[in-house]
PDB file of C-alpha atoms in Angstrom:
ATOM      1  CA  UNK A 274       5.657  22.811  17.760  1.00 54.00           C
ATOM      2  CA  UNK A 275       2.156  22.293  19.237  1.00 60.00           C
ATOM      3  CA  UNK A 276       0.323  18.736  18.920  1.00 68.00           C
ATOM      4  CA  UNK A 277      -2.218  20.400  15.882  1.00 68.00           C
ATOM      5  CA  UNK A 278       0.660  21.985  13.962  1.00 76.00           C
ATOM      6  CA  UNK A 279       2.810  18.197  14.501  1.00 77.00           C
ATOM      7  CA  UNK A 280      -0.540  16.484  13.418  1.00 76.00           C
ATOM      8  CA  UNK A 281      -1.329  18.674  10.220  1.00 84.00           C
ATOM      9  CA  UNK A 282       2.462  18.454   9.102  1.00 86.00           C
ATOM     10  CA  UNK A 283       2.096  14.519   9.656  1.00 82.00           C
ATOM     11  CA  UNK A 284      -1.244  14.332   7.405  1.00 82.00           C
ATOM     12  CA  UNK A 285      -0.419  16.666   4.875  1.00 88.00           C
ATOM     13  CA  UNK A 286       2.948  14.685   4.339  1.00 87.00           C
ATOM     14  CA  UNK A 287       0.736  11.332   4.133  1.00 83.00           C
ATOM     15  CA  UNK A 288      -1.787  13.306   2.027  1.00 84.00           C
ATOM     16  CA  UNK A 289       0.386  14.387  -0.581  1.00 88.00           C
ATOM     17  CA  UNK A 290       2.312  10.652  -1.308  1.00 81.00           C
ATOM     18  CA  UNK A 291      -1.164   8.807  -0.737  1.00 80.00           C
ATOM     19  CA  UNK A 292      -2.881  10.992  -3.617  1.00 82.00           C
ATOM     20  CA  UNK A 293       0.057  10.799  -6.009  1.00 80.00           C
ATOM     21  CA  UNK A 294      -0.031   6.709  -6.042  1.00 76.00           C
ATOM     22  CA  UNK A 295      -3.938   6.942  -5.786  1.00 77.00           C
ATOM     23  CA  UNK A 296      -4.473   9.614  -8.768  1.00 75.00           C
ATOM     24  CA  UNK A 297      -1.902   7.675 -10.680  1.00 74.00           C
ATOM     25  CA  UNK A 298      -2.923   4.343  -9.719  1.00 75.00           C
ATOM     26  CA  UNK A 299      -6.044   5.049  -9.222  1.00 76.00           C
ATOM     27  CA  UNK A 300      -5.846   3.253  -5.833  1.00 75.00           C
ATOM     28  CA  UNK A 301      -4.343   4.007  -1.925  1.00 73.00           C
ATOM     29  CA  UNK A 302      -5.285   7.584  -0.821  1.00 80.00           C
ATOM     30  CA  UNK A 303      -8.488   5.666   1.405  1.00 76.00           C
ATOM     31  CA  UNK A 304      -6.228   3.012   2.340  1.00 74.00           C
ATOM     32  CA  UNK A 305      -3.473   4.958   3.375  1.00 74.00           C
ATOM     33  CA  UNK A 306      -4.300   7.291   5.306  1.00 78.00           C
ATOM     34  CA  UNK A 307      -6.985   5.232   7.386  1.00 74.00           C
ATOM     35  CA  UNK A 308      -3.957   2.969   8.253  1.00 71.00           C
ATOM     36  CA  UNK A 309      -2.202   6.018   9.298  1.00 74.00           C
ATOM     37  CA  UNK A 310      -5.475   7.171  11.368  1.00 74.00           C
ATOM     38  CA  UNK A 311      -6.157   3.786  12.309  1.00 68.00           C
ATOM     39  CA  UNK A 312      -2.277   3.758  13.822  1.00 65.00           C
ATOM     40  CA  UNK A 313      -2.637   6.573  15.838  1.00 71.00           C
ATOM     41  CA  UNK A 314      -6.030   5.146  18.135  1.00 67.00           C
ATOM     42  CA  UNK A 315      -9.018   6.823  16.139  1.00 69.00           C
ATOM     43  CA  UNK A 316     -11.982   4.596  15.940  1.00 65.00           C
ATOM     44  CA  UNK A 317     -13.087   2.820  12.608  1.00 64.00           C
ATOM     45  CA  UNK A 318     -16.404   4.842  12.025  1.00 64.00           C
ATOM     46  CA  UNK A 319     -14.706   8.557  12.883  1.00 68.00           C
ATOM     47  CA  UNK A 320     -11.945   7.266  10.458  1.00 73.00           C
ATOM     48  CA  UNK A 321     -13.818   6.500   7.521  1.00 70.00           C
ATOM     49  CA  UNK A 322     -15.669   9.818   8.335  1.00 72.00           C
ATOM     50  CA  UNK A 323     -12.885  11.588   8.609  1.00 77.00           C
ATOM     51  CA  UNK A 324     -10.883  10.511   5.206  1.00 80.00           C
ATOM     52  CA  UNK A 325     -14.093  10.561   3.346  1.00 75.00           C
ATOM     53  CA  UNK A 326     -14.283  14.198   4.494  1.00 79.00           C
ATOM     54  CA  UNK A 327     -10.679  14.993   3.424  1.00 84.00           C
ATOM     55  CA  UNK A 328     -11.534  13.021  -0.237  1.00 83.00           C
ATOM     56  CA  UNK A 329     -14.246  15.796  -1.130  1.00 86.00           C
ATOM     57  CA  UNK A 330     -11.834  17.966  -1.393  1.00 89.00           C
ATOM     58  CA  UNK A 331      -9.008  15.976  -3.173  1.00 87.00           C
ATOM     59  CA  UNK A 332     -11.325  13.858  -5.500  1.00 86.00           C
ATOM     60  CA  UNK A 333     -12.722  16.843  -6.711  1.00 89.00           C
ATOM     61  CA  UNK A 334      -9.096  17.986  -7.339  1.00 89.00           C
ATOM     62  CA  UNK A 335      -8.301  14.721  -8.768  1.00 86.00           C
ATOM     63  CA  UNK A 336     -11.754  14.310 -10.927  1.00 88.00           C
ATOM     64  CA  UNK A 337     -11.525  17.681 -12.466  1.00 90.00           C
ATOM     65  CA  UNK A 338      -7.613  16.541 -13.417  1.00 88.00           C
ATOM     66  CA  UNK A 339      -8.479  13.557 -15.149  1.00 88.00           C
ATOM     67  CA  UNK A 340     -11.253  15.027 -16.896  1.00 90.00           C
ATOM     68  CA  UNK A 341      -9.557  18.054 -18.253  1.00 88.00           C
ATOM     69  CA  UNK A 342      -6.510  15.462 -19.104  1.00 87.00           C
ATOM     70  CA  UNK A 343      -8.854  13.147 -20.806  1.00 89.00           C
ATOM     71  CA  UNK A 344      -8.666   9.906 -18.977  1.00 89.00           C
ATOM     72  CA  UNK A 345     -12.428   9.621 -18.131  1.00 93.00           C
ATOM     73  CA  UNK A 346     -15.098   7.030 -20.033  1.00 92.00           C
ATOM     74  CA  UNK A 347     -18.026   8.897 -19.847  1.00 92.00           C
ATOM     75  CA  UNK A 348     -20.408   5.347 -19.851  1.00 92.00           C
ATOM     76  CA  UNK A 349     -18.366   4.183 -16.748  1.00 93.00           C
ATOM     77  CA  UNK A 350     -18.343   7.052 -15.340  1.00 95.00           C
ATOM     78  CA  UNK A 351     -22.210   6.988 -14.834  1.00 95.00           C
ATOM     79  CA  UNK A 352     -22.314   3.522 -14.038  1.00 95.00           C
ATOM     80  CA  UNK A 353     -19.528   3.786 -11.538  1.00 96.00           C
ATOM     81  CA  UNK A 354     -21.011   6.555 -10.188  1.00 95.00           C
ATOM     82  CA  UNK A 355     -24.816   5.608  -9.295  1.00 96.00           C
ATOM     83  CA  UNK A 356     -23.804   2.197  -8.235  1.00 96.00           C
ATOM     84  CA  UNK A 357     -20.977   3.038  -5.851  1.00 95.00           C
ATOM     85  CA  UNK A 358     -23.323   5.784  -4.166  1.00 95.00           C
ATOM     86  CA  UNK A 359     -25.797   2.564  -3.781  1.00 95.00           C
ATOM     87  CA  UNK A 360     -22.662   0.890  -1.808  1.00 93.00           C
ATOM     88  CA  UNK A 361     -21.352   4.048   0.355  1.00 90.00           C
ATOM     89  CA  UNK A 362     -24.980   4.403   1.766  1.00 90.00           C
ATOM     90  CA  UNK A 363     -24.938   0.739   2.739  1.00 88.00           C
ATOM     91  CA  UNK A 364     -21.691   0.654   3.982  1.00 85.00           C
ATOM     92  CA  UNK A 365     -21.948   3.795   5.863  1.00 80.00           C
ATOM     93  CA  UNK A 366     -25.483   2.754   7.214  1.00 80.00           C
ATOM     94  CA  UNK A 367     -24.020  -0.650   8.777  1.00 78.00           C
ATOM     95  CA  UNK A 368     -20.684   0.932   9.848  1.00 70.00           C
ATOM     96  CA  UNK A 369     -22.384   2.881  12.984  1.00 66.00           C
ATOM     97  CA  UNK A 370     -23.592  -0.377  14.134  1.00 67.00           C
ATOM     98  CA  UNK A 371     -21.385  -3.538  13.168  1.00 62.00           C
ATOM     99  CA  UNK A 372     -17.353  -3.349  13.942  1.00 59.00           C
ATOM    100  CA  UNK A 373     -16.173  -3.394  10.796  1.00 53.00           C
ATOM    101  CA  UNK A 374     -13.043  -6.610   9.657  1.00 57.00           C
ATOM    102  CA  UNK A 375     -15.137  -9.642   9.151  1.00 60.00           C
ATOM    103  CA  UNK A 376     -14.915  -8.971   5.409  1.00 60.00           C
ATOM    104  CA  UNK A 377     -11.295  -7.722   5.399  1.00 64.00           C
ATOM    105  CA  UNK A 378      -9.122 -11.471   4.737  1.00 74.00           C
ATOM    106  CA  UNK A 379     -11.834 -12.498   1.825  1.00 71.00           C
ATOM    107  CA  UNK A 380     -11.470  -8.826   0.195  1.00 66.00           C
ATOM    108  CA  UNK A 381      -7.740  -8.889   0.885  1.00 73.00           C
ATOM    109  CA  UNK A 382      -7.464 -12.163  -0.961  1.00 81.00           C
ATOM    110  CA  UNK A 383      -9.535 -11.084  -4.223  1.00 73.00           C
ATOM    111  CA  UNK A 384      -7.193  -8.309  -4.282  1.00 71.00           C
ATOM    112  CA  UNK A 385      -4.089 -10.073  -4.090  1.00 83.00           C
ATOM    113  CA  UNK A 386      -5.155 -12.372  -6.937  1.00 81.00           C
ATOM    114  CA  UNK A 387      -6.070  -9.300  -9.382  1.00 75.00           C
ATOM    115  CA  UNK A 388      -3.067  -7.629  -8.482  1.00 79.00           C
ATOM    116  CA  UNK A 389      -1.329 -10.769  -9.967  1.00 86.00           C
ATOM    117  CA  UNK A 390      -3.706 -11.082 -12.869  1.00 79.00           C
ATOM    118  CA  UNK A 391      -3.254  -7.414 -13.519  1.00 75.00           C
ATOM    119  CA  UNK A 392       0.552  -7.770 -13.452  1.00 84.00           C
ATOM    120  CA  UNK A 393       0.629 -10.768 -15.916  1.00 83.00           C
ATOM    121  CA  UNK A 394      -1.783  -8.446 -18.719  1.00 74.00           C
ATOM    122  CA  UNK A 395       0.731  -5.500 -18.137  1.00 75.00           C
ATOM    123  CA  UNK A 396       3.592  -8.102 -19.674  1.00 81.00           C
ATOM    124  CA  UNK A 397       1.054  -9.144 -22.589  1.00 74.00           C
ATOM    125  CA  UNK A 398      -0.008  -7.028 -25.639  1.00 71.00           C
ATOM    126  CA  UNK A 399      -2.605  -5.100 -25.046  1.00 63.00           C
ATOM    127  CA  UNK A 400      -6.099  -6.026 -25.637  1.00 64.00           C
ATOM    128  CA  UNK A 401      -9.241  -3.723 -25.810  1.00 66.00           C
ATOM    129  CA  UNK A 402     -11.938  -4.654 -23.850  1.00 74.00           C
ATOM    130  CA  UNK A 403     -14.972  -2.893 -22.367  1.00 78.00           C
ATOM    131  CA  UNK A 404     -16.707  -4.215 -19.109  1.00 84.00           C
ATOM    132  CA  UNK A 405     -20.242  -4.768 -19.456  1.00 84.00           C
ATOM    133  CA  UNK A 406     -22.456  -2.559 -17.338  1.00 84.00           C
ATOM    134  CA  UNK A 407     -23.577  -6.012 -15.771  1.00 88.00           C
ATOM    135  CA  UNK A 408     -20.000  -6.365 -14.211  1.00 93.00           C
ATOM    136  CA  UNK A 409     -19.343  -2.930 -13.624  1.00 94.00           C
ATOM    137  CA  UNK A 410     -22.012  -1.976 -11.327  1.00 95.00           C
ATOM    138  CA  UNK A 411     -21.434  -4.847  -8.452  1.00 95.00           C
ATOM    139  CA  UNK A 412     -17.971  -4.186  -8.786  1.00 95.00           C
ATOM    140  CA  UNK A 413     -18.827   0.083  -8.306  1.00 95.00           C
ATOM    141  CA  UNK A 414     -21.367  -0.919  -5.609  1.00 95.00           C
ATOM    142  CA  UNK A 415     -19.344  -3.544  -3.455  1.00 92.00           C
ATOM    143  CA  UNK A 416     -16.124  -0.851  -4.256  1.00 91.00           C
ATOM    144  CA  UNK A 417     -18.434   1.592  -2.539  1.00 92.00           C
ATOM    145  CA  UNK A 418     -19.852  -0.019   0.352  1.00 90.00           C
ATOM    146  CA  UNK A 419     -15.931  -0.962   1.239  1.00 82.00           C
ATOM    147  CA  UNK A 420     -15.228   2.302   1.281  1.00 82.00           C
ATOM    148  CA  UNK A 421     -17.404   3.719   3.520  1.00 81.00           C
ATOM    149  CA  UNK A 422     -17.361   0.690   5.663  1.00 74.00           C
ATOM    150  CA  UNK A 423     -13.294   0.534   5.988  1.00 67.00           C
ATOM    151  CA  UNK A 424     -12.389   3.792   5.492  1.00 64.00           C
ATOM    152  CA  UNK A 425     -10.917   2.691   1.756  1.00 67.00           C
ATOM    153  CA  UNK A 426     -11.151   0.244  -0.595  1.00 75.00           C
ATOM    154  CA  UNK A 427     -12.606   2.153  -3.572  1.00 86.00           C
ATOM    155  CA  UNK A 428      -9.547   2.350  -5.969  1.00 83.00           C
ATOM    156  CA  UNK A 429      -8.428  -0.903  -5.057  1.00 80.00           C
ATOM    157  CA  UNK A 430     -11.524  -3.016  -5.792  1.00 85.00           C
ATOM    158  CA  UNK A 431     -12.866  -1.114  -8.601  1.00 92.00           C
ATOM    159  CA  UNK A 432      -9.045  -0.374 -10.341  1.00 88.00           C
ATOM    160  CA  UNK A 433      -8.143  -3.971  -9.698  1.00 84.00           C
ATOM    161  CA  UNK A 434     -11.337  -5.634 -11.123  1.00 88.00           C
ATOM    162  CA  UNK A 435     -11.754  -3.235 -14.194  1.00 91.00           C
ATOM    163  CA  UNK A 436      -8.168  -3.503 -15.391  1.00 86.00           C
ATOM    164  CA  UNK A 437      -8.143  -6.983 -14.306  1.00 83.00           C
ATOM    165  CA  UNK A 438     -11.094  -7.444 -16.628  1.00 85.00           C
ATOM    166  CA  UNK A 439      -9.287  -6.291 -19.488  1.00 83.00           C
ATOM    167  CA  UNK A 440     -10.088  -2.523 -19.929  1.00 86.00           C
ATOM    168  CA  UNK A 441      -7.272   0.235 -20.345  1.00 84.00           C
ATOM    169  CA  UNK A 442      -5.577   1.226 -17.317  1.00 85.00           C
ATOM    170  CA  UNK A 443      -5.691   5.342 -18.243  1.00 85.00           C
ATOM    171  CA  UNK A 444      -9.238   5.509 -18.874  1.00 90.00           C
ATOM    172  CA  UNK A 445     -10.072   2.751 -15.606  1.00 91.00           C
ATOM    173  CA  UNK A 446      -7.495   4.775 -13.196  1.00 88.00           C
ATOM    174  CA  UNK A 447      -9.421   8.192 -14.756  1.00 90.00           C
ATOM    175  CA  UNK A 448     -12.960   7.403 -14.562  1.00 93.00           C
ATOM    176  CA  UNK A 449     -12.716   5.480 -10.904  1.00 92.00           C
ATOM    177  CA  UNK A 450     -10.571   9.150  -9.288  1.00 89.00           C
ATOM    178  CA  UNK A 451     -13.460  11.131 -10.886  1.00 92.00           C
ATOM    179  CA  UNK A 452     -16.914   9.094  -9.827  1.00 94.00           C
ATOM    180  CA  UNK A 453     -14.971   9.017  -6.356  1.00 91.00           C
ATOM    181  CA  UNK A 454     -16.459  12.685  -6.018  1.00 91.00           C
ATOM    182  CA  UNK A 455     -19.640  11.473  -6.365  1.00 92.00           C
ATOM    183  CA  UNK A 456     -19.318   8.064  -3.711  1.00 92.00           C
ATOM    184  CA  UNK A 457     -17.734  10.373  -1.240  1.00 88.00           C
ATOM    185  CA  UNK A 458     -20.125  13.102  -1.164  1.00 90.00           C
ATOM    186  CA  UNK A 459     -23.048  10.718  -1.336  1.00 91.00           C
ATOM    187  CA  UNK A 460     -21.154   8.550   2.010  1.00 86.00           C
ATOM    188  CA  UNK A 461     -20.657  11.818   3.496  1.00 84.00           C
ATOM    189  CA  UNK A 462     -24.344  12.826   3.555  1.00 87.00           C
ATOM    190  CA  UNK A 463     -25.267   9.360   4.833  1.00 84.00           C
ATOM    191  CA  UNK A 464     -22.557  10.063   7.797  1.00 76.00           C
ATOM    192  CA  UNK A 465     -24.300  13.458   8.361  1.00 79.00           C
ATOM    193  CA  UNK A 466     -27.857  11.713   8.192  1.00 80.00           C
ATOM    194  CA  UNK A 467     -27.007   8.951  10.553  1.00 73.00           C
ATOM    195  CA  UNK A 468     -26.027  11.992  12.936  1.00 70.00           C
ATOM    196  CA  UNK A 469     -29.077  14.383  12.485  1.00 69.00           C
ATOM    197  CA  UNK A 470     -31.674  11.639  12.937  1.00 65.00           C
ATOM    198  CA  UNK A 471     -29.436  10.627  15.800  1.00 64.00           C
ATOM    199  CA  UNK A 472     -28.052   7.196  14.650  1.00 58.00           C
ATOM    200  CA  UNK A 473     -24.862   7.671  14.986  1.00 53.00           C
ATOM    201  CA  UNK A 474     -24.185   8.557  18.716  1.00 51.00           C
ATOM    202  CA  UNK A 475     -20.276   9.499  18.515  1.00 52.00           C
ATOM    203  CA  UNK A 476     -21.176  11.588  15.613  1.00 47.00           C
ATOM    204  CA  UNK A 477     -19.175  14.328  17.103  1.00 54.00           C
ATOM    205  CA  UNK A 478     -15.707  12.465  17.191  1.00 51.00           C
ATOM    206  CA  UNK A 479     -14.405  13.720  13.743  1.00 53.00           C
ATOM    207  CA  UNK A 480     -14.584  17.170  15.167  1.00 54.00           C
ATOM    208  CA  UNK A 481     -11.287  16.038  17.567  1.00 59.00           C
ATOM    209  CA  UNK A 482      -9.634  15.009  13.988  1.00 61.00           C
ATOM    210  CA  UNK A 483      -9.831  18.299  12.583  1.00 75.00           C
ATOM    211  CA  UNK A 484      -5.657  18.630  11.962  1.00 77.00           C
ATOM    212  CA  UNK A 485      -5.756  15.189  10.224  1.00 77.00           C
ATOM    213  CA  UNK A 486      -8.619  15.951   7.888  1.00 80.00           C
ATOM    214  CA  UNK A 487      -6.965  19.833   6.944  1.00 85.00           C
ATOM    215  CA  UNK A 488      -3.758  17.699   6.337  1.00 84.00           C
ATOM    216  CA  UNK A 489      -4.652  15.442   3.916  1.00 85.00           C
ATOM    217  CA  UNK A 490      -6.837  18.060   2.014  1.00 88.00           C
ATOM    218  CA  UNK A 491      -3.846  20.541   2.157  1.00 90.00           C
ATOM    219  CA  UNK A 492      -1.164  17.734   1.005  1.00 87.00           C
ATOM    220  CA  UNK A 493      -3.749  15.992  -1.325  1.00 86.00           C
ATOM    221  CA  UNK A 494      -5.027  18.914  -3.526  1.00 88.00           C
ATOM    222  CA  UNK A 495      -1.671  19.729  -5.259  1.00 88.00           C
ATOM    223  CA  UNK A 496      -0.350  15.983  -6.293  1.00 84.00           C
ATOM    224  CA  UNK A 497      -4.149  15.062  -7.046  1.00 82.00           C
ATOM    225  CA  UNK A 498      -3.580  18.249 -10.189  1.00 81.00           C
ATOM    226  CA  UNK A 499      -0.279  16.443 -10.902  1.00 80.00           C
ATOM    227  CA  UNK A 500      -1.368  12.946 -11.042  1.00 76.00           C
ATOM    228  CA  UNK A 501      -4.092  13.685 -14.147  1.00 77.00           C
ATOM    229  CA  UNK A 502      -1.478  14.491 -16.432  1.00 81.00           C
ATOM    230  CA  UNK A 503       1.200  12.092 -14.739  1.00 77.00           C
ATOM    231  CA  UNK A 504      -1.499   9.280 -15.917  1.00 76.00           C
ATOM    232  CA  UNK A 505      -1.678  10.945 -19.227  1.00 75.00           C
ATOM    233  CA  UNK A 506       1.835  10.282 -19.965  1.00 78.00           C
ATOM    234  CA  UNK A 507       3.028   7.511 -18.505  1.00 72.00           C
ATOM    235  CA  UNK A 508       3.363   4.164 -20.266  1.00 77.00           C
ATOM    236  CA  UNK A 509       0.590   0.961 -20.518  1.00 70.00           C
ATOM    237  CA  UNK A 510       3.203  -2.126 -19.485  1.00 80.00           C
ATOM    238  CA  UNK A 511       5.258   0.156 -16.268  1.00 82.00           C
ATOM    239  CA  UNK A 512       1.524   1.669 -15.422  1.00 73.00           C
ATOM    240  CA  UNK A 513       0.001  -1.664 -14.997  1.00 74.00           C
ATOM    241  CA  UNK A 514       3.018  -3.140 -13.484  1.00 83.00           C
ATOM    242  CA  UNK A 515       2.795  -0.465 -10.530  1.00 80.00           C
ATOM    243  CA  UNK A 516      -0.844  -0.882 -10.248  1.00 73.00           C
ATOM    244  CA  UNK A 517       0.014  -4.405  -9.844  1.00 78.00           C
ATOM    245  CA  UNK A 518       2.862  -4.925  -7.383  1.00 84.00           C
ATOM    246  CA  UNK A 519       0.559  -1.789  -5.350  1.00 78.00           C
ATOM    247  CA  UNK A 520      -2.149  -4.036  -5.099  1.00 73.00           C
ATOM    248  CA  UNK A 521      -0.276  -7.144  -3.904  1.00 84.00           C
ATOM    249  CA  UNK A 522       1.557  -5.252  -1.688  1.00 84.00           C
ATOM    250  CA  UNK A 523      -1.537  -3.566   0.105  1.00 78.00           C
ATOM    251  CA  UNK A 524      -3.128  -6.955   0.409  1.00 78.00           C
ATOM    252  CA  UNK A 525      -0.627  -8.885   1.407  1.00 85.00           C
ATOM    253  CA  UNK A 526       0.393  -6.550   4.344  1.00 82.00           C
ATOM    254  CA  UNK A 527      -3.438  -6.344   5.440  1.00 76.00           C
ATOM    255  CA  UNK A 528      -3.899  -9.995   5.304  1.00 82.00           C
ATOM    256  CA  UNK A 529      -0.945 -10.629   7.271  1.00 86.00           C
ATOM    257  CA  UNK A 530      -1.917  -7.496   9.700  1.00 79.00           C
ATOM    258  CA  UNK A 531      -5.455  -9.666  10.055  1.00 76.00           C
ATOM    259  CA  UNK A 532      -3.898 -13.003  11.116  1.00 79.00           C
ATOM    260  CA  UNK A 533      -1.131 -11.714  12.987  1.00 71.00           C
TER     261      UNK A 533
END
């Protein structure tokens, strides 16, 4: 087996487990698989660029799942939506030009402690409770910028802080997988921009990643259809749990990564 064929069996593998716990979850796919990229020597900027590019294709999967499954608020969707396209252009604009990690422990940290708040509300009764637009729309822009600038970090700062905040876990897990369409596409086009006006000056290097990106799109697509109605289904306390112990997991294992 040649090095492409190894490469796209490898992605599509990580593709296919990293959009079942992100449509579900509504976290991981971004973090995931730019740990698995990050693993195997491709630079920070041509891995964002290159997992955003695979997350057209699977958010749009995983958007149109959610919607036709009914898990999508409509009023966060918006909201989510504008303001997280507002964070991928910032993050994507500063990515060709800082080295990306100073951020990483503080973000890490937040995370961790959500993950633990969200666990403790998935043991309590359930309580409804919708974010104002005033908290939404840092959380969708700052959700945003981290995930152009890191490669990931959508799901898990906008999940985490939105079920953390007290609103329902199908709906939040939903509406974040289907205004991820929009944040990619709108990173993507600031990627492409950077490289037309001539920015970005290893704009070419996601061209050598070409295996990895068909991968994950070709493992991603099919779980990203199952995980809308997975959502649907599953249970509020073992849902929120998951999300939960996910989180704490992720951040833990990042913040350790960072000191270490």
């Amino acid at each position: 087996m040649n090095s492409w064929a190894s490469d796209f069996l490898l992605f599509a593998t990580v593709g296919f487990f990293a959009q079942i716990v992100d449509g579900a979850l509504g976290m991981g796919y971004g973090i995931i698989a730019s740990t698995v990229l990050l693993a195997t020597g491709v630079a920070p900027a041509h891995t964002s660029a290159s997992v955003n590019g695979s997350k057209i294709f699977t958010s749009a999967a995983s958007g149109l799942s959610h919607i036709y499954n009914g898990n999508v608020d409509r009023r966060l969707l918006v909201i989510l939506s504008i303001a997280g396209a507002i964070g991928g252009v910032l993050g994507a604009m500063l990515l060709i030009s800082v080295p990306p990690g100073a951020t990483r422990p503080y973000m890490f940290a937040y995370l961790f402690l959500m993950g633990l708040i969200i666990i403790w509300r998935g043991t309590m009764p359930a309580v409804k409770k919708t974010p104002s637009g005033a908290f939404v729309a840092p959380v969708g822009t700052v959700g945003g910028f981290l995930d152009a600038f890191d490669g990931g970090g959508w799901g898990l700062v906008v999940t985490s802080s939105l079920i953390g905040a007290g609103a329902a876990p199908r709906f939040v897990v939903g509406t974040v997988n289907a205004a991820q369409f929009v944040v990619t596409c709108t990173i993507i086009s600031a990627f492409a921009a950077t490289a037309v006006l001539g920015m970005w000056h290893e704009a070419n290097g996601p061209a050598n990643h070409l295996a990895a990106v068909a991968g994950l799109v070709i493992g991603g697509i099919p779980s990203a259809l199952f995980a809308g109605w997975l959502l649907q289904v599953a249970p509020r306390t073992p849902l929120m749990i998951a999300a939960g112990v996910t989180i704490c997991a992720i951040s833990a294992w990042q913040i350790w990564k960072t000191f270490a």
